[in-house]
Structure formats: C-alpha cells, structure tokens
Coordinates of C-alpha atoms in Angstrom, one line a residue:
M1 CA 0.1 0.1 0.4
N2 CA 1.3 3.3 -0.8
E3 CA 1.2 6.4 1.6
T4 CA -1.4 7.9 -0.4
K5 CA -4.0 4.8 -0.2
A6 CA -3.0 4.9 3.8
T7 CA -3.8 8.1 4.1
Q8 CA -7.8 8.0 2.7
L9 CA -7.7 5.0 4.6
I10 CA -6.8 6.6 7.9
D11 CA -8.9 9.3 7.2
K12 CA -11.9 6.6 7.1
F13 CA -11.3 4.8 9.6
F14 CA -11.5 8.4 11.8
E15 CA -14.7 8.7 10.0
G16 CA -16.0 5.4 11.7
A17 CA -16.8 4.5 7.5
T18 CA -13.9 2.0 6.7
T19 CA -15.2 -1.6 6.5
L20 CA -13.5 -4.2 8.6
S21 CA -11.5 -5.5 5.2
E22 CA -9.9 -2.0 5.2
E23 CA -8.8 -1.7 8.6
Q24 CA -7.3 -4.8 8.4
Q25 CA -5.5 -3.1 5.4
L26 CA -4.1 -0.1 7.9
Y27 CA -3.3 -3.1 10.9
D28 CA -1.0 -4.4 7.9
Y29 CA 0.4 -1.5 6.7
F30 CA 1.6 -0.1 10.0
T31 CA 3.3 -3.8 10.9
S32 CA 5.4 -3.6 8.1
A33 CA 8.9 -2.1 8.4
N34 CA 7.5 0.5 5.1
V35 CA 5.8 3.2 7.2
A36 CA 5.9 7.1 5.5
P37 CA 7.2 8.9 8.5
E38 CA 4.6 10.8 7.7
L39 CA 2.5 8.2 9.8
M40 CA 4.9 7.4 12.0
P41 CA 2.9 9.6 15.0
V42 CA -0.4 7.3 13.5
R43 CA 1.8 4.3 14.1
Q44 CA 1.6 2.8 17.8
M45 CA -2.6 3.9 17.5
F46 CA -3.1 1.0 14.4
L47 CA -1.0 -1.5 16.6
D48 CA -2.1 -1.4 19.8
M49 CA -5.9 -2.1 18.3
C50 CA -3.9 -4.3 15.7
Q51 CA -2.7 -6.6 18.7
L52 CA -6.4 -5.7 20.7
Q53 CA -7.8 -7.3 17.4
G54 CA -5.9 -10.5 18.1
C55 CA -2.8 -9.9 15.6
E56 CA 0.5 -10.0 16.1
P57 CA 3.1 -7.3 14.3
T58 CA 6.0 -8.4 11.9
P59 CA 8.7 -9.4 13.4
K60 CA 10.7 -6.2 11.3
A61 CA 8.0 -4.4 12.9
Q62 CA 8.6 -5.1 16.4
V63 CA 12.4 -4.9 15.8
A64 CA 12.5 -1.6 14.9
T65 CA 10.1 0.1 18.1
L66 CA 11.9 -1.8 21.0
K67 CA 15.8 -0.4 19.8
P68 CA 14.7 2.8 21.1
R69 CA 13.7 1.6 24.3
L70 CA 17.1 -0.7 24.0
R71 CA 18.7 2.4 23.9
W72 CA 17.4 4.7 26.4
R73 CA 17.0 1.6 29.5
R74 CA 21.2 1.3 28.4
I75 CA 21.6 5.2 28.7
A76 CA 19.4 5.6 31.8
A77 CA 21.1 2.5 33.4
A78 CA 24.9 3.6 32.4
A79 CA 23.4 7.1 33.9
A80 CA 22.3 6.1 37.3
L81 CA 25.5 3.9 38.0
V82 CA 27.2 7.1 37.1
A83 CA 25.5 9.1 39.8
T84 CA 25.4 5.8 42.1
A85 CA 29.6 5.8 42.3
G86 CA 30.0 9.6 42.5
I87 CA 27.6 9.3 45.7
I88 CA 30.0 6.3 46.8
A89 CA 33.2 8.1 45.7
T90 CA 32.0 11.4 48.0
L91 CA 31.7 8.9 50.9
W92 CA 34.0 7.4 50.9
F93 CA 36.0 10.6 50.5
S94 CA 34.8 12.9 53.5
Q95 CA 35.2 10.1 56.3
R96 CA 37.7 9.1 55.4
N97 CA 39.6 13.2 55.6
T98 CA 36.9 13.0 59.5
S99 CA 38.8 12.6 62.9
D100 CA 35.8 11.4 65.3
Y101 CA 38.1 13.5 67.7
E102 CA 39.0 17.1 67.1
I103 CA 38.9 20.3 68.9
V104 CA 39.8 23.8 69.0
A105 CA 41.8 24.8 71.5
Y106 CA 42.6 28.4 72.1
G107 CA 43.3 29.1 68.2
V108 CA 44.6 25.2 67.3
R109 CA 42.8 22.3 65.7
Q110 CA 43.5 19.4 67.4
T111 CA 42.5 15.9 66.2
D112 CA 44.7 13.7 68.1
R113 CA 42.5 11.6 70.3
E114 CA 44.7 12.1 73.4
T115 CA 45.7 15.1 73.3
V116 CA 41.7 15.7 72.9
M117 CA 40.7 13.9 76.1
N118 CA 43.4 15.7 77.8
E119 CA 42.0 18.7 76.9
V120 CA 38.2 17.9 77.4
E121 CA 39.5 16.2 81.3
R122 CA 40.6 19.6 81.8
T123 CA 37.7 22.2 81.1
L124 CA 35.7 19.1 83.1
G125 CA 37.5 19.7 85.7
D126 CA 37.7 23.5 85.7
A127 CA 34.0 23.6 85.4
K128 CA 33.5 21.4 89.0
S129 CA 36.5 22.8 90.8
A130 CA 34.8 26.4 90.4
A131 CA 30.5 25.5 90.4
P132 CA 28.6 28.1 91.6
N133 CA 26.9 28.4 94.5
V134 CA 23.9 28.8 92.3
G135 CA 21.6 29.6 95.5
A136 CA 23.7 31.9 97.3
E137 CA 24.2 33.8 93.3
L138 CA 20.7 34.3 93.2
K139 CA 20.7 35.8 97.3
D140 CA 23.2 38.4 96.3
A141 CA 21.1 39.0 93.1
F142 CA 17.9 39.8 95.1
G143 CA 18.7 41.1 97.8
Q144 CA 17.8 38.9 101.0
Y145 CA 14.1 37.7 100.9

C-alpha cells in the first residue's frame, strides 16, 4: 500500500466509515517495515488496535519499535551507575578526611585523640572546681529575701 492510499484509509477510519477489510489493510500496512515517516505518529495507535484484534506485528516491526527503548534503558542504567559511583566516592572521601576527635583550643585545631581527651578532662575539672553556688548568687542578686 502506498502513502496516499494509507492516508485516505486513515481519514476514513477516523470518520468511522472503514470496513473490516480496510481496517485489516491499515493494520497490515502499519505492521510492515515500510511505513511512511509522515504516518509514524499514528503508527503506534494502529499497532495497539491490531493487538486488540488479535493480530501480531511482524518481527521487523517489533524490532524497529524496541530499539529506541533498549537504547534509552541502557543510557538510563549507565547514568544511574555513574551517579551511584559518584555518591559512593563522595561519601568515602568525606569520611576519610574527618576525625572522630576534633577540638579547637586556643585557636589551634587538634585531632589527636589523647590531646583532645586531655583538654576535655581539664575543662571538666575546671568546671567542677569553680561550680557556682546558685542559691548564694540568687540571694546576692535579689537581696536577702
């Protein structure tokens, strides 16, 4: 079937005036590998309707429609793999550069465990020995009430 005849049958189909044999001609045309580029937008609709009628597209037509989908799936899988590798690398290197013990004392950053723990113990000792008497401070602040 040529493009002109197919276009006429498509117009007739959308008007609801085709016979069963004309519809079958359209299904045969769209399941072939020789579909005109101008008619490609309606091809999938006719392939779907053909499947509803119980006919199967030819293997050439199936291969032609599956190739772009497989290519996109491969591209999407590769992009997901690259993104996952990037996230893992970022997390790996960010954890390697951090330390579990870190303190800035007197303007100097310390990451050595022993130095940090000594500074923490010294600070806690200072806080315990200079613990204020809250009750006495409140009496001083408000008078002797």
